[in-house]
Short mmCIF file of C-alpha atoms and ligand atoms in Angstrom, two decimals:
data_model
loop_
_atom_site.label_atom_id
_atom_site.label_comp_id
_atom_site.label_asym_id
_atom_site.label_seq_id
_atom_site.Cartn_x
_atom_site.Cartn_y
_atom_site.Cartn_z
CA MET A 256 -5.87 -5.55 -20.02
CA SER A 257 -6.85 -1.87 -20.13
CA ARG A 258 -6.31 -1.68 -16.37
CA ASP A 259 -2.76 -2.93 -16.99
CA VAL A 260 -2.24 -0.01 -19.38
CA ALA A 261 -3.37 2.36 -16.63
CA LYS A 262 -1.15 0.74 -13.99
CA LEU A 263 1.84 0.76 -16.30
CA ALA A 264 1.34 4.44 -17.09
CA ALA A 265 1.10 5.35 -13.38
CA GLY A 266 4.23 3.31 -12.52
CA ASN A 267 6.21 4.85 -15.36
CA ALA A 268 5.19 8.38 -14.33
CA ALA A 269 6.21 7.91 -10.69
CA VAL A 270 9.68 6.64 -11.54
CA ALA A 271 10.67 10.14 -12.71
CA LEU A 272 10.66 11.21 -9.03
CA VAL A 273 13.61 8.93 -8.21
CA GLU A 274 17.01 10.60 -8.14
CA ASP A 275 20.50 9.17 -7.95
CA GLY A 276 21.54 8.20 -4.41
CA MET A 277 18.00 7.71 -3.10
CA THR A 278 16.73 4.88 -0.98
CA VAL A 279 13.36 3.86 -2.42
CA GLY A 280 10.55 1.95 -0.70
CA LEU A 281 8.99 -0.59 -3.05
CA GLY A 282 5.31 -1.35 -2.60
CA THR A 283 3.57 -4.65 -3.19
CA GLY A 284 0.97 -5.50 -5.85
CA SER A 285 0.52 -5.43 -9.59
CA THR A 286 0.79 -1.63 -9.91
CA ALA A 287 3.84 -1.39 -7.65
CA ALA A 288 5.42 -4.14 -9.77
CA MET A 289 5.20 -1.83 -12.79
CA PHE A 290 7.12 0.79 -10.83
CA VAL A 291 9.80 -1.78 -9.90
CA ASP A 292 10.24 -2.67 -13.55
CA ALA A 293 10.44 1.00 -14.57
CA LEU A 294 12.99 1.70 -11.84
CA ALA A 295 15.13 -1.27 -12.88
CA GLU A 296 14.98 -0.03 -16.45
CA ARG A 297 16.33 3.39 -15.42
CA VAL A 298 19.17 1.68 -13.53
CA LYS A 299 19.92 -0.55 -16.50
CA ARG A 300 20.12 2.52 -18.75
CA HIS A 301 22.57 4.12 -16.25
CA GLU A 302 20.22 7.05 -15.66
CA LEU A 303 20.51 6.08 -11.98
CA ARG A 304 23.69 4.61 -10.53
CA GLU A 305 23.32 4.56 -6.78
CA VAL A 306 19.80 3.47 -5.90
CA THR A 307 19.01 1.18 -3.00
CA CYS A 308 15.58 -0.23 -2.25
CA VAL A 309 13.57 -1.39 0.74
CA ALA A 310 10.96 -4.04 -0.06
CA THR A 311 7.51 -4.31 1.55
CA SER A 312 7.18 -8.04 0.84
CA GLU A 313 9.21 -11.11 -0.03
CA LEU A 314 7.50 -11.12 -3.42
CA VAL A 315 8.58 -7.62 -4.40
CA ALA A 316 12.07 -8.22 -2.98
CA ALA A 317 12.43 -11.27 -5.26
CA ARG A 318 11.19 -9.31 -8.27
CA ALA A 319 13.50 -6.38 -7.55
CA ILE A 320 16.56 -8.60 -7.07
CA ALA A 321 15.77 -10.50 -10.28
CA MET A 322 15.63 -7.14 -12.08
CA GLY A 323 19.07 -6.19 -10.74
CA LEU A 324 17.99 -3.78 -7.97
CA LYS A 325 19.75 -3.71 -4.62
CA ILE A 326 17.60 -4.45 -1.56
CA VAL A 327 18.64 -3.26 1.90
CA GLU A 328 17.09 -3.53 5.38
CA LEU A 329 14.93 -0.69 6.61
CA ARG A 330 17.06 1.01 9.27
CA ASP A 331 16.13 4.66 9.19
CA GLN A 332 14.25 7.24 7.21
CA ILE A 333 14.14 6.64 3.46
CA ASP A 334 13.80 9.17 0.63
CA ILE A 335 10.66 8.01 -1.08
CA ALA A 336 8.18 5.13 -1.08
CA VAL A 337 6.03 4.32 -4.09
CA ASP A 338 3.13 1.94 -3.60
CA GLY A 339 -0.26 0.96 -4.98
CA ALA A 340 -3.56 1.11 -3.09
CA ASP A 341 -6.89 -0.65 -3.07
CA GLU A 342 -8.85 2.56 -2.60
CA VAL A 343 -7.91 6.23 -2.52
CA ALA A 344 -10.44 8.61 -0.99
CA LEU A 345 -10.34 12.18 -2.20
CA PRO A 346 -10.02 14.94 -1.26
CA GLU A 347 -8.51 13.60 2.01
CA PHE A 348 -5.87 11.35 0.39
CA ARG A 349 -6.75 8.51 2.76
CA LEU A 350 -6.22 4.91 1.65
CA ILE A 351 -7.24 1.33 2.09
CA LYS A 352 -4.34 -1.02 1.42
CA GLY A 353 -3.55 -4.64 2.09
CA LEU A 354 -5.57 -6.74 -0.35
CA GLY A 355 -2.12 -7.96 -1.37
CA GLY A 356 -1.43 -8.92 2.25
CA ALA A 357 1.55 -6.63 2.85
CA LEU A 358 -0.17 -3.89 4.85
CA VAL A 359 2.06 -3.98 7.94
CA ARG A 360 5.35 -3.65 6.08
CA GLU A 361 3.75 -1.19 3.68
CA LYS A 362 2.67 1.05 6.56
CA ILE A 363 6.10 0.87 8.21
CA VAL A 364 7.81 1.81 4.95
CA ALA A 365 5.27 4.57 4.21
CA GLU A 366 5.89 6.12 7.62
CA ALA A 367 9.65 5.87 7.17
CA ALA A 368 9.52 7.70 3.84
CA ARG A 369 10.02 11.44 3.45
CA ARG A 370 7.79 11.25 0.39
CA PHE A 371 4.96 8.74 0.09
CA VAL A 372 3.65 8.41 -3.46
CA ILE A 373 0.70 6.34 -4.60
CA ILE A 374 0.17 4.86 -8.06
CA VAL A 375 -3.26 3.60 -9.10
CA ASP A 376 -5.63 3.16 -12.00
CA SER A 377 -8.65 5.43 -11.98
CA GLU A 378 -11.00 2.70 -10.68
CA LYS A 379 -9.32 2.97 -7.28
CA LEU A 380 -10.57 6.51 -6.66
CA VAL A 381 -13.58 6.72 -4.33
CA ASP A 382 -15.51 9.34 -2.36
CA ARG A 383 -15.73 7.09 0.64
CA LEU A 384 -13.50 4.21 1.79
CA GLY A 385 -14.67 0.73 2.67
CA ILE A 386 -17.84 0.43 0.63
CA TYR A 387 -16.43 -1.66 -2.20
CA VAL A 388 -13.42 -3.34 -0.62
CA PRO A 389 -12.90 -4.78 2.87
CA LEU A 390 -10.55 -3.30 5.43
CA PRO A 391 -7.68 -5.81 5.85
CA VAL A 392 -6.48 -6.38 9.41
CA GLU A 393 -3.37 -8.37 10.35
CA ILE A 394 -3.66 -10.11 13.72
CA VAL A 395 -1.18 -12.08 15.82
CA SER A 396 -1.42 -15.80 15.06
CA PHE A 397 -1.46 -16.66 18.78
CA GLY A 398 -5.07 -16.46 19.93
CA ALA A 399 -6.19 -15.47 16.43
CA GLU A 400 -9.65 -17.09 16.77
CA ARG A 401 -10.33 -15.10 19.95
CA THR A 402 -9.11 -11.84 18.41
CA TYR A 403 -11.26 -12.56 15.37
CA ARG A 404 -14.33 -13.05 17.59
CA ARG A 405 -13.59 -9.77 19.37
CA ILE A 406 -13.56 -8.01 16.01
CA LEU A 407 -16.93 -9.61 15.20
CA GLY A 408 -18.11 -8.26 18.55
CA LEU A 409 -17.83 -4.75 17.10
CA GLY A 410 -20.72 -5.69 14.82
CA VAL A 411 -18.74 -5.83 11.58
CA GLU A 412 -18.88 -8.70 9.14
CA ALA A 413 -15.38 -10.17 9.01
CA ARG A 414 -13.66 -13.22 7.55
CA PHE A 415 -10.22 -14.76 7.75
CA ARG A 416 -8.65 -14.39 4.33
CA SER A 417 -8.24 -17.83 2.83
CA CYS A 418 -6.83 -19.52 -0.24
CA PRO A 419 -9.25 -21.20 -2.68
CA GLU A 420 -8.50 -24.58 -1.05
CA GLY A 421 -9.52 -23.18 2.33
CA ARG A 422 -6.17 -22.62 4.07
CA LYS A 423 -5.79 -19.29 5.86
CA VAL A 424 -3.61 -16.77 4.03
CA ILE A 425 -0.52 -16.05 6.14
CA SER A 426 1.40 -12.80 5.76
CA ASP A 427 5.18 -12.52 5.39
CA ASN A 428 5.18 -11.82 9.14
CA GLY A 429 3.60 -15.23 9.83
CA ASN A 430 0.14 -13.93 10.75
CA PRO A 431 -3.41 -14.34 9.44
CA ILE A 432 -5.36 -11.49 7.89
CA VAL A 433 -8.99 -10.73 8.67
CA ASP A 434 -10.99 -8.84 6.04
CA CYS A 435 -13.56 -6.55 7.65
CA TYR A 436 -16.57 -5.40 5.63
CA ILE A 437 -17.26 -1.88 6.82
CA GLY A 438 -20.01 -0.83 4.38
CA PRO A 439 -21.75 2.51 3.98
CA GLU A 440 -23.25 2.70 7.49
CA ARG A 441 -19.91 2.98 9.30
CA ASP A 442 -16.82 5.07 9.12
CA VAL A 443 -13.54 3.32 8.21
CA ALA A 444 -11.32 5.63 10.26
CA GLY A 445 -13.43 5.09 13.38
CA MET A 446 -13.66 1.32 12.92
CA SER A 447 -9.95 1.10 12.21
CA GLY A 448 -9.26 2.93 15.47
CA LEU A 449 -11.46 0.54 17.47
CA ILE A 450 -9.90 -2.52 15.85
CA ARG A 451 -6.32 -1.27 16.28
CA ALA A 452 -6.92 -0.74 19.98
CA MET A 453 -7.54 -4.47 20.53
CA THR A 454 -4.78 -6.61 21.99
CA GLY A 455 -3.70 -9.08 19.31
CA VAL A 456 -4.33 -6.72 16.41
CA ILE A 457 -1.12 -5.71 14.67
CA GLU A 458 -2.33 -3.18 12.12
CA THR A 459 -5.16 -2.28 9.80
CA GLY A 460 -5.04 -1.34 6.13
CA TYR A 461 -6.48 2.13 6.78
CA PHE A 462 -3.70 4.59 5.90
CA ASP A 463 -3.94 8.16 7.09
CA THR A 464 -0.20 8.49 6.48
CA ASP A 465 0.84 11.70 4.68
CA VAL A 466 0.48 10.94 0.99
CA GLU A 467 2.43 13.45 -1.07
CA ARG A 468 0.82 12.71 -4.42
CA VAL A 469 -1.17 10.16 -6.36
CA PHE A 470 -0.49 9.22 -9.98
CA VAL A 471 -3.72 8.05 -11.58
CA GLY A 472 -3.41 6.15 -14.85
CA ASP A 473 -6.28 5.62 -17.26
CA ASP A 474 -6.90 2.88 -19.81
CA GLU A 475 -5.53 5.03 -22.63
CA GLY A 476 -2.21 5.44 -20.86
CA ASN A 477 -2.76 9.02 -19.69
CA VAL A 478 -1.72 9.97 -16.16
CA ARG A 479 -3.17 12.58 -13.82
CA GLN A 480 -1.11 13.75 -10.90
CA LEU A 481 -3.00 14.70 -7.74
CA VAL A 482 -0.94 16.51 -5.11
CA ALA A 483 -2.09 16.54 -1.50
CA PRO A 484 -2.88 20.09 -0.38
CA THR A 485 -1.11 20.17 2.98
CA ARG A 486 1.77 18.24 4.44
CA LYS A 487 3.38 18.54 7.85
CA ASP A 488 6.79 19.25 6.29
CA GLY A 489 5.50 21.74 3.75
CA VAL A 490 6.13 19.54 0.70
CA GLY A 491 3.33 19.62 -1.83
CA GLY A 492 0.56 22.14 -1.82
CA CYS A 493 0.33 22.80 -5.56
C1 LIG B 653 -0.74 -4.86 -1.09
C2 LIG B 653 -1.41 -3.57 -1.39
C3 LIG B 653 -1.48 -3.18 -2.82
O1 LIG B 653 -0.87 -1.94 -2.97
C4 LIG B 653 -2.91 -3.08 -3.24
O2 LIG B 653 -3.51 -4.32 -2.96
C5 LIG B 653 -3.04 -2.73 -4.72
O3 LIG B 653 -2.63 -3.80 -5.51
P1 LIG B 653 -2.78 -3.78 -7.08
O4 LIG B 653 -1.86 -2.73 -7.58
O5 LIG B 653 -2.39 -5.16 -7.51
O6 LIG B 653 -4.22 -3.49 -7.40
O7 LIG B 653 -1.86 -2.86 -0.54
O8 LIG B 653 -0.78 -5.16 0.27
#
């Protein structure tokens, strides 16, 4: 419950960045859902008239449409993307994402966005990625068992993500997801690079995409704003 307060506070804070006429990337997950609701509320109150959205999953698209937001295809650069994360490593602003299974679309939308903004509760902040949560990896369904065994060959513990009844979880792109347990002995960036280089691997949930800022909510509803020190296009830096 208190984590919900934190997520709500972070989502509400980030929505102030949206301006009329923007195309907004909507992330997937419980925190991103709070942002969707806050954005829809601003539209409903006529604070924003011309906002279009790009969704990173079928689930968030359905929620956004139900809330009266307009969803469009991703065709080009977008103004801003706001998404949650499973872990945020500081001070590098690197992320693990994908426990919600939407990592591929999330990474595409993040890269398409001029401004990539993360909203989390304070429990997501870590010094080092991959110790507490696995690194999600989406692999092509054709030959998935072989690709999975090749990942195991790197010496990491890995499992196909599955539902409680044992079925493999399948992403919106029709592919299985393998959760890789990196642990303290290895480096997530390095392992992600090795895994991504394999034929049959689509993408990993390691994000070294330019994050502009992170809104961190706490269980009392306060929000801290952390701005990344350097960005290629000069945004940020305060
Ligand atoms: C989905 C994601 C989510 O952003 C991540 O899992 C965080 O979710 P939540 O806000 O529910 O904790 O990467 O693929």
